[in-house]
Amino acid sequence: GEVVVEPLIRTTIADDRGEEPRYMGYAASELCQKGYGIEHTIGLLWGKRLPSQEEAEIIKRIIMISADHGPAVSGAFGAIIASCAGIDLPQAVSAGMTMIGPRFGGAVTNAGKYFKMGADEYPNDIPGFLAWMKKNVGPVPGIGHRVKSLKNPDRRVKYLVDYVKNQTKLHTPVLNFALEVEKVTTGKKDNLILNVDGAMGCILVDLGYPSHTLNGFFVLARTIGMIGHWIDQQEQNARLIRVYDYLINYAVREPREV
Ligand code: Q5B
């Protein structure tokens, strides 16, 4: 008789059973032919719908602006060390990826989540929001930067905020709330600015992306940069990195007899 097999997995986004992959039903080649870009592919595979041209332009800018931030940041530095140690591209990039977390690059999801919560539950009460965050979460995700500050502003953030607010019709309640939070936090310490993770998170939530998708945008964008750093080191035949003694504070015991 007929054997009924339970499916092992269920997918809702892509189908490769025809002549070519279809993303949410759209043939990949047709998307290319009709002039859609990588930002539309992201919209289909992550947000399950074709973004409007205005939404796609925002997504494109988010990816472009966060693709790299130089060799000094945790992710690029990790990938560079690996490249210099002779590690192949996928493993070197994954070494850099491992750095993406709550302090570096991986605050996008929680920034979107908590700024949305704040905009919904503390719309006119920033001190109340900050007190709740301090008690329940800790440092506000999306606020603070190691080197950027009011005196040394982050042009990426300024550009994104300005673009979304002045050149699109996007309704931005979550971003607006985060900007109000920034006014209070920078009043306490001038590096407690809305950072790039925070700006991305708020704008993406305002675009309708659920919070669990948000770190994906940083991961995708920074993969471009990390691959670039791996290639750059390989092309220079860079040597194995060993940290010089003067960069280490050896807070150790004096040599002594056992
Ligand atoms: N304090 C980012 O900290 C950093 C506070 C805060 C309330 C906060 C910190 C933080 C939240 C996580 C976040 C994304 C660790 C950053 C990114 C991409 C990047 C990276 C690049 C790129 C920096 C000193 C004092 C303490 C803290 C207080 C700090 N943050 N209070 N809310 N959010 N942010 N990460 O300067 O009284 O002295 O004990 O965790 O959003 O990753 O370019 O480098 O593109 O690659 O090292 O931009 O802000 O200072 O942690 O020693 O804190 O400030 O409580 O107060 P710092 P800490 P106190 S964007």
mmCIF file of C-alpha atoms and ligand atoms in Angstrom:
data_model
loop_
_atom_site.group_PDB
_atom_site.id
_atom_site.type_symbol
_atom_site.label_atom_id
_atom_site.label_comp_id
_atom_site.label_asym_id
_atom_site.label_seq_id
_atom_site.Cartn_x
_atom_site.Cartn_y
_atom_site.Cartn_z
ATOM 1 C CA GLY A 1 0.000 0.000 0.000
ATOM 2 C CA GLU A 2 0.897 3.664 0.008
ATOM 3 C CA VAL A 3 3.567 4.690 2.521
ATOM 4 C CA VAL A 4 3.043 8.076 4.127
ATOM 5 C CA VAL A 5 6.306 9.683 5.249
ATOM 6 C CA GLU A 6 6.318 12.572 7.674
ATOM 7 C CA PRO A 7 8.295 15.484 6.170
ATOM 8 C CA LEU A 8 11.641 16.007 7.895
ATOM 9 C CA ILE A 9 11.572 19.778 7.521
ATOM 10 C CA ARG A 10 9.088 22.433 6.457
ATOM 11 C CA THR A 11 10.139 25.438 4.410
ATOM 12 C CA THR A 12 8.175 28.555 3.567
ATOM 13 C CA ILE A 13 10.739 30.670 1.694
ATOM 14 C CA ALA A 14 12.497 28.911 -1.166
ATOM 15 C CA ASP A 15 11.874 26.143 -3.692
ATOM 16 C CA ASP A 16 14.579 24.607 -5.886
ATOM 17 C CA ARG A 17 12.522 21.853 -7.471
ATOM 18 C CA GLY A 18 12.008 23.614 -10.801
ATOM 19 C CA GLU A 19 14.608 24.838 -13.269
ATOM 20 C CA GLU A 20 15.923 27.464 -10.868
ATOM 21 C CA PRO A 21 15.384 28.630 -7.297
ATOM 22 C CA ARG A 22 12.242 30.573 -6.493
ATOM 23 C CA TYR A 23 12.265 32.957 -3.560
ATOM 24 C CA MET A 24 8.763 33.258 -2.128
ATOM 25 C CA GLY A 25 7.584 32.095 -5.538
ATOM 26 C CA TYR A 26 9.628 34.564 -7.634
ATOM 27 C CA ALA A 27 12.156 33.043 -10.060
ATOM 28 C CA ALA A 28 15.674 34.304 -9.267
ATOM 29 C CA SER A 29 16.477 35.043 -12.932
ATOM 30 C CA GLU A 30 13.251 37.017 -13.348
ATOM 31 C CA LEU A 31 14.134 39.164 -10.328
ATOM 32 C CA CYS A 32 17.530 39.864 -11.944
ATOM 33 C CA GLN A 33 16.001 40.581 -15.347
ATOM 34 C CA LYS A 34 13.467 42.985 -13.891
ATOM 35 C CA GLY A 35 16.179 44.977 -12.095
ATOM 36 C CA TYR A 36 15.627 43.869 -8.504
ATOM 37 C CA GLY A 37 18.703 43.811 -6.271
ATOM 38 C CA ILE A 38 20.218 41.948 -3.336
ATOM 39 C CA GLU A 39 18.071 44.084 -1.007
ATOM 40 C CA HIS A 40 14.919 42.614 -2.586
ATOM 41 C CA THR A 41 16.336 39.096 -2.195
ATOM 42 C CA ILE A 42 16.910 39.830 1.499
ATOM 43 C CA GLY A 43 13.345 41.132 1.768
ATOM 44 C CA LEU A 44 11.986 37.943 0.221
ATOM 45 C CA LEU A 45 14.115 35.412 2.115
ATOM 46 C CA TRP A 46 14.113 37.149 5.516
ATOM 47 C CA GLY A 47 10.920 39.231 5.515
ATOM 48 C CA LYS A 48 8.935 36.947 3.178
ATOM 49 C CA ARG A 49 7.763 39.779 0.954
ATOM 50 C CA LEU A 50 9.077 41.922 -1.873
ATOM 51 C CA PRO A 51 10.055 45.258 -0.332
ATOM 52 C CA SER A 52 8.890 48.466 -1.965
ATOM 53 C CA GLN A 53 11.553 50.470 -3.809
ATOM 54 C CA GLU A 54 11.767 52.889 -0.874
ATOM 55 C CA GLU A 55 12.180 50.057 1.646
ATOM 56 C CA ALA A 56 14.784 48.386 -0.578
ATOM 57 C CA GLU A 57 16.805 51.616 -0.753
ATOM 58 C CA ILE A 58 16.882 51.743 3.050
ATOM 59 C CA ILE A 59 17.986 48.098 3.316
ATOM 60 C CA LYS A 60 20.687 48.698 0.695
ATOM 61 C CA ARG A 61 22.064 51.656 2.636
ATOM 62 C CA ILE A 62 22.047 49.715 5.902
ATOM 63 C CA ILE A 63 24.122 46.951 4.302
ATOM 64 C CA MET A 64 26.508 49.365 2.593
ATOM 65 C CA ILE A 65 27.099 51.468 5.672
ATOM 66 C CA SER A 66 27.782 48.560 7.998
ATOM 67 C CA ALA A 67 29.834 46.405 5.574
ATOM 68 C CA ASP A 68 33.115 47.268 7.267
ATOM 69 C CA HIS A 69 34.556 49.472 9.978
ATOM 70 C CA GLY A 70 38.262 49.017 9.482
ATOM 71 C CA PRO A 71 40.737 46.481 10.858
ATOM 72 C CA ALA A 72 40.604 47.504 14.528
ATOM 73 C CA VAL A 73 37.150 46.214 15.435
ATOM 74 C CA SER A 74 36.714 42.792 17.038
ATOM 75 C CA GLY A 75 35.282 41.016 13.978
ATOM 76 C CA ALA A 76 37.779 42.240 11.372
ATOM 77 C CA PHE A 77 40.668 41.809 13.806
ATOM 78 C CA GLY A 78 39.650 38.190 14.443
ATOM 79 C CA ALA A 79 39.445 37.486 10.705
ATOM 80 C CA ILE A 80 42.809 39.199 10.103
ATOM 81 C CA ILE A 81 44.578 37.210 12.836
ATOM 82 C CA ALA A 82 43.163 34.023 11.319
ATOM 83 C CA SER A 83 44.163 35.010 7.788
ATOM 84 C CA CYS A 84 47.711 35.759 8.991
ATOM 85 C CA ALA A 85 47.797 32.336 10.665
ATOM 86 C CA GLY A 86 47.170 30.771 7.237
ATOM 87 C CA ILE A 87 43.563 29.828 7.922
ATOM 88 C CA ASP A 88 41.297 29.410 4.876
ATOM 89 C CA LEU A 89 38.622 31.964 4.048
ATOM 90 C CA PRO A 90 35.499 30.300 5.498
ATOM 91 C CA GLN A 91 37.172 29.481 8.801
ATOM 92 C CA ALA A 92 38.864 32.898 9.064
ATOM 93 C CA VAL A 93 35.584 34.674 8.413
ATOM 94 C CA SER A 94 33.842 32.484 10.950
ATOM 95 C CA ALA A 95 36.571 33.415 13.480
ATOM 96 C CA GLY A 96 35.593 37.054 12.920
ATOM 97 C CA MET A 97 31.898 36.175 13.015
ATOM 98 C CA THR A 98 32.375 34.570 16.411
ATOM 99 C CA MET A 99 33.076 38.050 17.783
ATOM 100 C CA ILE A 100 29.615 39.303 16.867
ATOM 101 C CA GLY A 101 27.729 39.416 20.126
ATOM 102 C CA PRO A 102 26.149 41.707 22.711
ATOM 103 C CA ARG A 103 28.992 44.236 22.773
ATOM 104 C CA PHE A 104 30.091 44.153 19.152
ATOM 105 C CA GLY A 105 27.696 44.128 16.203
ATOM 106 C CA GLY A 106 25.239 41.697 17.742
ATOM 107 C CA ALA A 107 23.234 44.307 19.615
ATOM 108 C CA VAL A 108 20.952 44.987 16.634
ATOM 109 C CA THR A 109 18.309 42.431 17.625
ATOM 110 C CA ASN A 110 18.055 43.545 21.238
ATOM 111 C CA ALA A 111 18.254 47.224 20.295
ATOM 112 C CA GLY A 112 15.239 46.765 18.019
ATOM 113 C CA LYS A 113 13.432 44.667 20.618
ATOM 114 C CA TYR A 114 13.942 46.970 23.599
ATOM 115 C CA PHE A 115 13.544 50.302 21.791
ATOM 116 C CA LYS A 116 10.244 48.952 20.411
ATOM 117 C CA MET A 117 9.227 47.937 23.919
ATOM 118 C CA GLY A 118 10.208 51.410 25.141
ATOM 119 C CA ALA A 119 8.315 53.174 22.347
ATOM 120 C CA ASP A 120 5.213 51.094 23.160
ATOM 121 C CA GLU A 121 5.357 51.098 26.961
ATOM 122 C CA TYR A 122 7.377 54.176 27.954
ATOM 123 C CA PRO A 123 6.556 56.637 25.131
ATOM 124 C CA ASN A 124 6.871 59.727 27.336
ATOM 125 C CA ASP A 125 8.987 58.325 30.117
ATOM 126 C CA ILE A 126 12.647 57.912 29.104
ATOM 127 C CA PRO A 127 13.880 57.829 32.740
ATOM 128 C CA GLY A 128 11.353 55.052 33.423
ATOM 129 C CA PHE A 129 12.613 53.116 30.385
ATOM 130 C CA LEU A 130 16.254 53.540 31.424
ATOM 131 C CA ALA A 131 15.489 52.455 34.997
ATOM 132 C CA TRP A 132 13.685 49.348 33.708
ATOM 133 C CA MET A 133 16.597 48.530 31.388
ATOM 134 C CA LYS A 134 19.152 48.978 34.167
ATOM 135 C CA LYS A 135 17.191 46.688 36.471
ATOM 136 C CA ASN A 136 16.266 44.007 33.942
ATOM 137 C CA VAL A 137 18.768 44.070 31.074
ATOM 138 C CA GLY A 138 21.946 46.058 31.809
ATOM 139 C CA PRO A 139 23.585 48.409 29.292
ATOM 140 C CA VAL A 140 20.997 49.555 26.743
ATOM 141 C CA PRO A 141 21.671 47.617 23.504
ATOM 142 C CA GLY A 142 22.273 50.087 20.683
ATOM 143 C CA ILE A 143 23.627 52.797 22.982
ATOM 144 C CA GLY A 144 27.316 53.525 23.521
ATOM 145 C CA HIS A 145 30.472 53.321 21.484
ATOM 146 C CA ARG A 146 34.112 52.744 22.308
ATOM 147 C CA VAL A 147 35.427 55.673 20.230
ATOM 148 C CA LYS A 148 32.422 57.531 18.788
ATOM 149 C CA SER A 149 30.819 60.251 20.876
ATOM 150 C CA LEU A 150 29.105 63.632 20.700
ATOM 151 C CA LYS A 151 32.531 65.162 19.994
ATOM 152 C CA ASN A 152 33.457 62.463 17.457
ATOM 153 C CA PRO A 153 30.067 61.658 15.914
ATOM 154 C CA ASP A 154 29.379 58.488 13.973
ATOM 155 C CA ARG A 155 28.693 59.752 10.432
ATOM 156 C CA ARG A 156 27.156 56.393 9.490
ATOM 157 C CA VAL A 157 24.449 56.810 12.081
ATOM 158 C CA LYS A 158 23.871 60.473 11.250
ATOM 159 C CA TYR A 159 23.577 59.588 7.556
ATOM 160 C CA LEU A 160 21.137 56.715 8.085
ATOM 161 C CA VAL A 161 18.929 58.687 10.463
ATOM 162 C CA ASP A 162 18.938 61.719 8.186
ATOM 163 C CA TYR A 163 18.205 59.610 5.092
ATOM 164 C CA VAL A 164 15.304 57.736 6.638
ATOM 165 C CA LYS A 165 13.745 60.780 8.269
ATOM 166 C CA ASN A 166 14.244 63.310 5.468
ATOM 167 C CA GLN A 167 14.323 61.345 2.249
ATOM 168 C CA THR A 168 11.711 58.658 2.846
ATOM 169 C CA LYS A 169 8.134 58.530 4.050
ATOM 170 C CA LEU A 170 8.860 55.775 6.602
ATOM 171 C CA HIS A 171 6.973 56.213 9.884
ATOM 172 C CA THR A 172 9.729 55.971 12.549
ATOM 173 C CA PRO A 173 8.251 55.723 16.068
ATOM 174 C CA VAL A 174 10.972 53.343 17.310
ATOM 175 C CA LEU A 175 13.827 55.400 15.856
ATOM 176 C CA ASN A 176 12.262 58.581 17.294
ATOM 177 C CA PHE A 177 12.107 56.961 20.724
ATOM 178 C CA ALA A 178 15.767 55.873 20.515
ATOM 179 C CA LEU A 179 16.808 59.407 19.568
ATOM 180 C CA GLU A 180 15.018 60.687 22.687
ATOM 181 C CA VAL A 181 16.852 58.053 24.764
ATOM 182 C CA GLU A 182 20.151 59.202 23.229
ATOM 183 C CA LYS A 183 19.462 62.784 24.397
ATOM 184 C CA VAL A 184 19.265 61.531 27.977
ATOM 185 C CA THR A 185 22.184 59.066 27.873
ATOM 186 C CA THR A 186 24.579 61.513 26.171
ATOM 187 C CA GLY A 187 23.657 64.005 28.891
ATOM 188 C CA LYS A 188 25.263 61.537 31.325
ATOM 189 C CA LYS A 189 28.309 60.534 29.261
ATOM 190 C CA ASP A 190 29.154 61.751 25.803
ATOM 191 C CA ASN A 191 29.963 58.345 24.262
ATOM 192 C CA LEU A 192 26.490 57.006 25.114
ATOM 193 C CA ILE A 193 25.260 57.827 21.616
ATOM 194 C CA LEU A 194 22.823 55.858 19.481
ATOM 195 C CA ASN A 195 25.315 53.543 17.780
ATOM 196 C CA VAL A 196 25.195 51.810 14.410
ATOM 197 C CA ASP A 197 23.632 48.642 15.867
ATOM 198 C CA GLY A 198 20.964 50.750 17.538
ATOM 199 C CA ALA A 199 20.169 52.836 14.475
ATOM 200 C CA MET A 200 19.937 49.726 12.276
ATOM 201 C CA GLY A 201 17.741 47.907 14.792
ATOM 202 C CA CYS A 202 15.259 50.766 15.146
ATOM 203 C CA ILE A 203 14.984 51.468 11.429
ATOM 204 C CA LEU A 204 14.512 47.777 10.631
ATOM 205 C CA VAL A 205 11.790 47.419 13.269
ATOM 206 C CA ASP A 206 10.143 50.528 11.833
ATOM 207 C CA LEU A 207 10.361 48.772 8.435
ATOM 208 C CA GLY A 208 8.427 45.841 9.922
ATOM 209 C CA TYR A 209 11.247 43.320 10.439
ATOM 210 C CA PRO A 210 10.772 41.131 13.532
ATOM 211 C CA SER A 211 13.517 41.532 16.122
ATOM 212 C CA HIS A 212 14.913 37.987 15.685
ATOM 213 C CA THR A 213 15.893 38.833 12.095
ATOM 214 C CA LEU A 214 17.866 41.948 12.930
ATOM 215 C CA ASN A 215 21.347 40.668 13.822
ATOM 216 C CA GLY A 216 21.267 38.980 10.417
ATOM 217 C CA PHE A 217 21.673 42.374 8.767
ATOM 218 C CA PHE A 218 24.942 43.065 10.618
ATOM 219 C CA VAL A 219 26.183 39.510 10.043
ATOM 220 C CA LEU A 220 25.476 39.742 6.309
ATOM 221 C CA ALA A 221 26.974 43.197 5.910
ATOM 222 C CA ARG A 222 30.106 42.501 7.960
ATOM 223 C CA THR A 223 30.737 39.253 6.071
ATOM 224 C CA ILE A 224 31.546 41.497 3.093
ATOM 225 C CA GLY A 225 34.154 43.353 5.144
ATOM 226 C CA MET A 226 35.661 40.262 6.749
ATOM 227 C CA ILE A 227 36.095 38.566 3.373
ATOM 228 C CA GLY A 228 37.781 41.760 2.196
ATOM 229 C CA HIS A 229 40.208 41.685 5.141
ATOM 230 C CA TRP A 230 41.010 38.009 4.526
ATOM 231 C CA ILE A 231 41.757 38.676 0.837
ATOM 232 C CA ASP A 232 43.802 41.774 1.706
ATOM 233 C CA GLN A 233 46.054 39.863 4.133
ATOM 234 C CA GLN A 234 46.495 36.956 1.700
ATOM 235 C CA GLU A 235 47.489 39.303 -1.114
ATOM 236 C CA GLN A 236 50.116 40.895 1.104
ATOM 237 C CA ASN A 237 51.490 37.515 2.206
ATOM 238 C CA ALA A 238 51.013 38.810 5.718
ATOM 239 C CA ARG A 239 53.045 37.075 8.424
ATOM 240 C CA LEU A 240 51.774 35.208 11.444
ATOM 241 C CA ILE A 241 50.744 37.666 14.153
ATOM 242 C CA ARG A 242 52.353 37.401 17.556
ATOM 243 C CA VAL A 243 51.441 40.076 20.055
ATOM 244 C CA TYR A 244 54.455 42.160 21.158
ATOM 245 C CA ASP A 245 55.271 42.121 24.860
ATOM 246 C CA TYR A 246 54.774 45.876 25.181
ATOM 247 C CA LEU A 247 51.115 45.443 24.245
ATOM 248 C CA ILE A 248 50.567 43.072 27.158
ATOM 249 C CA ASN A 249 50.412 44.056 30.772
ATOM 250 C CA TYR A 250 52.085 41.054 32.414
ATOM 251 C CA ALA A 251 50.538 41.430 35.850
ATOM 252 C CA VAL A 252 52.212 38.217 36.969
ATOM 253 C CA ARG A 253 54.241 37.066 39.959
ATOM 254 C CA GLU A 254 58.030 37.534 39.962
ATOM 255 C CA PRO A 255 59.915 34.321 39.108
ATOM 256 C CA ARG A 256 60.319 32.287 42.324
ATOM 257 C CA GLU A 257 61.503 28.874 43.538
ATOM 258 C CA VAL A 258 59.054 26.047 44.119
HETATM 259 N N1 Q5B B 1 27.600 52.312 29.686
HETATM 260 C C1 Q5B B 1 29.732 49.422 23.079
HETATM 261 O O1 Q5B B 1 31.546 50.534 26.024
HETATM 262 C C2 Q5B B 1 30.181 49.376 24.523
HETATM 263 C C3 Q5B B 1 26.125 51.728 28.199
HETATM 264 C C4 Q5B B 1 26.273 52.254 29.474
HETATM 265 C C5 Q5B B 1 24.018 52.391 29.721
HETATM 266 C C6 Q5B B 1 24.820 51.541 27.728
HETATM 267 C C7 Q5B B 1 29.007 49.707 25.483
HETATM 268 C C8 Q5B B 1 27.858 48.737 25.363
HETATM 269 C C9 Q5B B 1 25.648 48.277 24.414
HETATM 270 C C10 Q5B B 1 25.987 47.228 23.383
HETATM 271 C C11 Q5B B 1 26.032 47.797 21.983
HETATM 272 C C12 Q5B B 1 27.187 47.790 19.819
HETATM 273 C C13 Q5B B 1 30.748 47.985 24.854
HETATM 274 C C14 Q5B B 1 28.280 48.839 19.646
HETATM 275 C C15 Q5B B 1 29.347 48.009 17.263
HETATM 276 C C16 Q5B B 1 29.747 48.056 15.813
HETATM 277 C C17 Q5B B 1 30.933 48.965 15.541
HETATM 278 C C18 Q5B B 1 32.085 48.762 16.548
HETATM 279 C C19 Q5B B 1 33.255 49.719 16.412
HETATM 280 C C20 Q5B B 1 31.420 48.631 14.133
HETATM 281 C C21 Q5B B 1 31.290 50.415 24.681
HETATM 282 C C22 Q5B B 1 31.638 52.484 30.708
HETATM 283 C C23 Q5B B 1 30.490 53.138 31.450
HETATM 284 C C24 Q5B B 1 29.855 52.212 32.474
HETATM 285 C C25 Q5B B 1 28.710 51.610 31.735
HETATM 286 C C26 Q5B B 1 28.228 52.791 30.907
HETATM 287 C C27 Q5B B 1 28.222 51.870 28.582
HETATM 288 N N2 Q5B B 1 27.329 51.491 27.655
HETATM 289 N N3 Q5B B 1 25.255 52.580 30.236
HETATM 290 N N4 Q5B B 1 23.791 51.871 28.508
HETATM 291 N N5 Q5B B 1 24.588 51.010 26.526
HETATM 292 N N6 Q5B B 1 26.788 49.124 24.626
HETATM 293 N N7 Q5B B 1 27.042 47.386 21.201
HETATM 294 O O2 Q5B B 1 33.101 52.514 26.083
HETATM 295 O O3 Q5B B 1 29.290 54.060 35.715
HETATM 296 O O4 Q5B B 1 31.494 53.756 34.553
HETATM 297 O O5 Q5B B 1 30.268 51.760 35.424
HETATM 298 O O6 Q5B B 1 27.916 47.644 25.912
HETATM 299 O O7 Q5B B 1 25.172 48.545 21.564
HETATM 300 O O8 Q5B B 1 29.647 47.064 17.908
HETATM 301 O O9 Q5B B 1 33.319 50.517 15.515
HETATM 302 O O10 Q5B B 1 34.132 49.647 17.325
HETATM 303 O O11 Q5B B 1 30.868 49.161 13.183
HETATM 304 O O12 Q5B B 1 32.310 47.783 14.002
HETATM 305 O O13 Q5B B 1 33.955 50.182 26.461
HETATM 306 O O14 Q5B B 1 30.522 50.307 15.559
HETATM 307 O O15 Q5B B 1 28.580 51.004 25.281
HETATM 308 O O16 Q5B B 1 32.482 51.343 28.115
HETATM 309 O O17 Q5B B 1 31.411 49.133 28.783
HETATM 310 O O18 Q5B B 1 33.407 50.070 30.034
HETATM 311 O O19 Q5B B 1 31.193 51.243 30.141
HETATM 312 O O20 Q5B B 1 29.430 53.515 30.549
HETATM 313 O O21 Q5B B 1 27.719 51.123 32.585
HETATM 314 O O22 Q5B B 1 29.364 53.026 33.526
HETATM 315 P P1 Q5B B 1 32.869 51.154 26.622
HETATM 316 P P2 Q5B B 1 32.151 50.317 29.266
HETATM 317 P P3 Q5B B 1 30.157 53.164 34.922
HETATM 318 S S1 Q5B B 1 28.473 49.340 17.939
#
